[in-house]
Coordinates of C-alpha atoms in Angstrom, one line a residue:
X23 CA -21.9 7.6 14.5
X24 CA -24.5 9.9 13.6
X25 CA -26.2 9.3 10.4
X26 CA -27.1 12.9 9.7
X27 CA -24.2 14.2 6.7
X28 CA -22.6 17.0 7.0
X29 CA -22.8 18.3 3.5
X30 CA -19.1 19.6 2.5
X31 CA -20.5 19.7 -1.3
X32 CA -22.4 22.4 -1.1
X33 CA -20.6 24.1 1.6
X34 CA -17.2 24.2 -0.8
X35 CA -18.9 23.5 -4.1
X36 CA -15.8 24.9 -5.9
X37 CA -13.3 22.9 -4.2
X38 CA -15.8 19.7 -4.7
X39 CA -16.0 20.2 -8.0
X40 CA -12.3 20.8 -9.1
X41 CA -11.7 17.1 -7.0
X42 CA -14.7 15.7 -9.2
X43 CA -13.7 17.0 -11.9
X44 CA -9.8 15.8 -11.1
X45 CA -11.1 12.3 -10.5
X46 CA -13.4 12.3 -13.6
X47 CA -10.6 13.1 -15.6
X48 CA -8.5 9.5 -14.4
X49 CA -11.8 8.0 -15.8
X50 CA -10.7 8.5 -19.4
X51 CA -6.8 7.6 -19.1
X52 CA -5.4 5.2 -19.8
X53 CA -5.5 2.9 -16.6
X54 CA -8.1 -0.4 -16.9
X55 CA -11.2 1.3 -14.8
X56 CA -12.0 -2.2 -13.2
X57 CA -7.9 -2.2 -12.1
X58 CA -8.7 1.8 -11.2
X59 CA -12.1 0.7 -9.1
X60 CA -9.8 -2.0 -7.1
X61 CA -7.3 0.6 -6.5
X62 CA -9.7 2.7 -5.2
X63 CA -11.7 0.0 -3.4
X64 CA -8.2 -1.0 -1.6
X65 CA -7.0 2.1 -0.1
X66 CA -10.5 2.6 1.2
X67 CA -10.2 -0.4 3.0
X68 CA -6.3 1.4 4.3
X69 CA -8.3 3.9 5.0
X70 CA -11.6 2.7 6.7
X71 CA -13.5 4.9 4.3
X72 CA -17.3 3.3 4.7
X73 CA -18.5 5.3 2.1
X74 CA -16.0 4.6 -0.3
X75 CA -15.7 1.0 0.3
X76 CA -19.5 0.3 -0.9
X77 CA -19.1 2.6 -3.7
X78 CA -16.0 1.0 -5.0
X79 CA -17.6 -2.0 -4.3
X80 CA -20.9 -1.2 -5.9
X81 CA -19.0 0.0 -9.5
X82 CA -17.1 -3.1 -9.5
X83 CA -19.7 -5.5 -9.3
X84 CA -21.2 -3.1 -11.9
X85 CA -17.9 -4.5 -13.9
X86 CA -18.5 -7.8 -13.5
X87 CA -15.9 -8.1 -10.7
X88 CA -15.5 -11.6 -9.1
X89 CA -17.1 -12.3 -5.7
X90 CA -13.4 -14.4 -5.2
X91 CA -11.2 -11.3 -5.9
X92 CA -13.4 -8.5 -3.9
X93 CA -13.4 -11.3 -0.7
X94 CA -10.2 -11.4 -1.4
X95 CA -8.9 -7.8 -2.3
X96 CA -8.1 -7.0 1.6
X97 CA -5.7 -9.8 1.3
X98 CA -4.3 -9.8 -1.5
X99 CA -1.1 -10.6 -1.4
X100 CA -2.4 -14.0 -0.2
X101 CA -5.2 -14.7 -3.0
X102 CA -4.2 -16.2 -6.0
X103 CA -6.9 -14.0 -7.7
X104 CA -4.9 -11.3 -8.9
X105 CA -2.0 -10.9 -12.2
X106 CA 1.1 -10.1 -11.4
X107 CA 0.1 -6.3 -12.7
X108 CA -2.3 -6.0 -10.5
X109 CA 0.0 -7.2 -7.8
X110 CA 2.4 -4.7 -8.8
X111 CA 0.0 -1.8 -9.0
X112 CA -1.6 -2.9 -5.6
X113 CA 1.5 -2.3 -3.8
X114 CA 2.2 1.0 -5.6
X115 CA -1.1 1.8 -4.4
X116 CA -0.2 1.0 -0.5
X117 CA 3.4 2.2 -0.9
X118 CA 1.7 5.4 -2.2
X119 CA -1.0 5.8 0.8
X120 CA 1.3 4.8 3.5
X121 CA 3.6 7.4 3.2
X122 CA 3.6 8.5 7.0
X123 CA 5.2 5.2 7.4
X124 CA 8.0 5.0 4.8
X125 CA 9.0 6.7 1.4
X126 CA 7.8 4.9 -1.6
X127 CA 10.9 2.0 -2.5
X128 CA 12.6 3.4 -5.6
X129 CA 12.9 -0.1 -6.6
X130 CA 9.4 -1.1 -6.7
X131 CA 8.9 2.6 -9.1
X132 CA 11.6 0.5 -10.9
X133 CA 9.4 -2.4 -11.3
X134 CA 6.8 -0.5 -12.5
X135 CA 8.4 0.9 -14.6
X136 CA 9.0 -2.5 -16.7
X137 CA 5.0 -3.2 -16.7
X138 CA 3.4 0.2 -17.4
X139 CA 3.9 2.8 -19.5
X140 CA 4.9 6.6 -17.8
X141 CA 1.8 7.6 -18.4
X142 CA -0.1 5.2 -16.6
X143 CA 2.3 5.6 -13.5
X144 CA 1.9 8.6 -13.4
X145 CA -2.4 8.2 -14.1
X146 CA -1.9 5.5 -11.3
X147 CA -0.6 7.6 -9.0
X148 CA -2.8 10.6 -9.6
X149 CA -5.8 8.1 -9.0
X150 CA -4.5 7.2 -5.8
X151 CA -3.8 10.9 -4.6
X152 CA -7.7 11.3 -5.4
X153 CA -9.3 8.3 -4.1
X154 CA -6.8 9.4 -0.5
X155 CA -8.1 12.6 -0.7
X156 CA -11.9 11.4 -0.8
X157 CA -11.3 9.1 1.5
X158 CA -10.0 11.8 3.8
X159 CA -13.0 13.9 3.2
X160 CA -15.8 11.5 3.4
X161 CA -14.0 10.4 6.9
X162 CA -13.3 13.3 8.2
X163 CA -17.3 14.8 7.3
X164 CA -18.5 11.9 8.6
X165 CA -19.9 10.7 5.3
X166 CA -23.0 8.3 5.7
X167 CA -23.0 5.2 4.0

């Protein structure tokens, strides 16, 4: 892969800027950011975003995230590291982001519905529209780590 960026910000700096601006906005919801960050560090692993991935990464050791839940976050349904919110918000996250593959159960929208409020579904699910749609761009643009 070449190393050299092909620089979609400046090329497109009003679209850029609306999807900053989008994302920025999930930053002072009501969604935990270090819950947010792991979202967003999960679905870049989905997604094989490089880019993403150490920036996730990066801002949630900047949180103070455990070394045993970000070994662990690709697997998480195995670790014992993570609340049963988190759980729950993890698999909205995949359910969400795999959407090719199925529609999102209307019992696990249920569920979350018994843990979080409206508003944070519906922040939740905004955040995970965004961090797919980086994802998608920094892939597709060849984004340099």
């Amino acid at each position: 892969m070449s190393t050299n960026t092909f620089p979609y910000w400046t090329l497109a700096p009003n679209a850029f800027n609306a999807l900053n601006k989008f994302t920025e906005t999930l930053e002072t919801g009501s969604v935990d950011k270090k819950l947010q960050n792991l979202i967003y560090l999960r679905i870049s692993q989905i997604n094989g975003c490089a880019y993403c991935t150490q920036l996730h990464g990066r801002d949630l050791r900047k949180d103070s995230e455990t070394p045993e839940r970000m070994d662990t976050l690709a697997a998480w349904k195995e670790s014992p590291h993570f609340t049963h919110d988190e759980r729950l918000a993890l698999r909205w996250a995949e359910a969400v982001t795999y959407l090719k593959d199925q529609q999102v159960p209307k019992e696990l929208f249920n569920e979350l519905k018994t843990r979080y409020s409206d508003t944070q579904i519906a922040e939740l699910t905004f955040a995970i529209a965004s961090i797919n749609a980086w994802n998608r761009i920094a892939i597709s643009m060849h984004r340099a780590v």
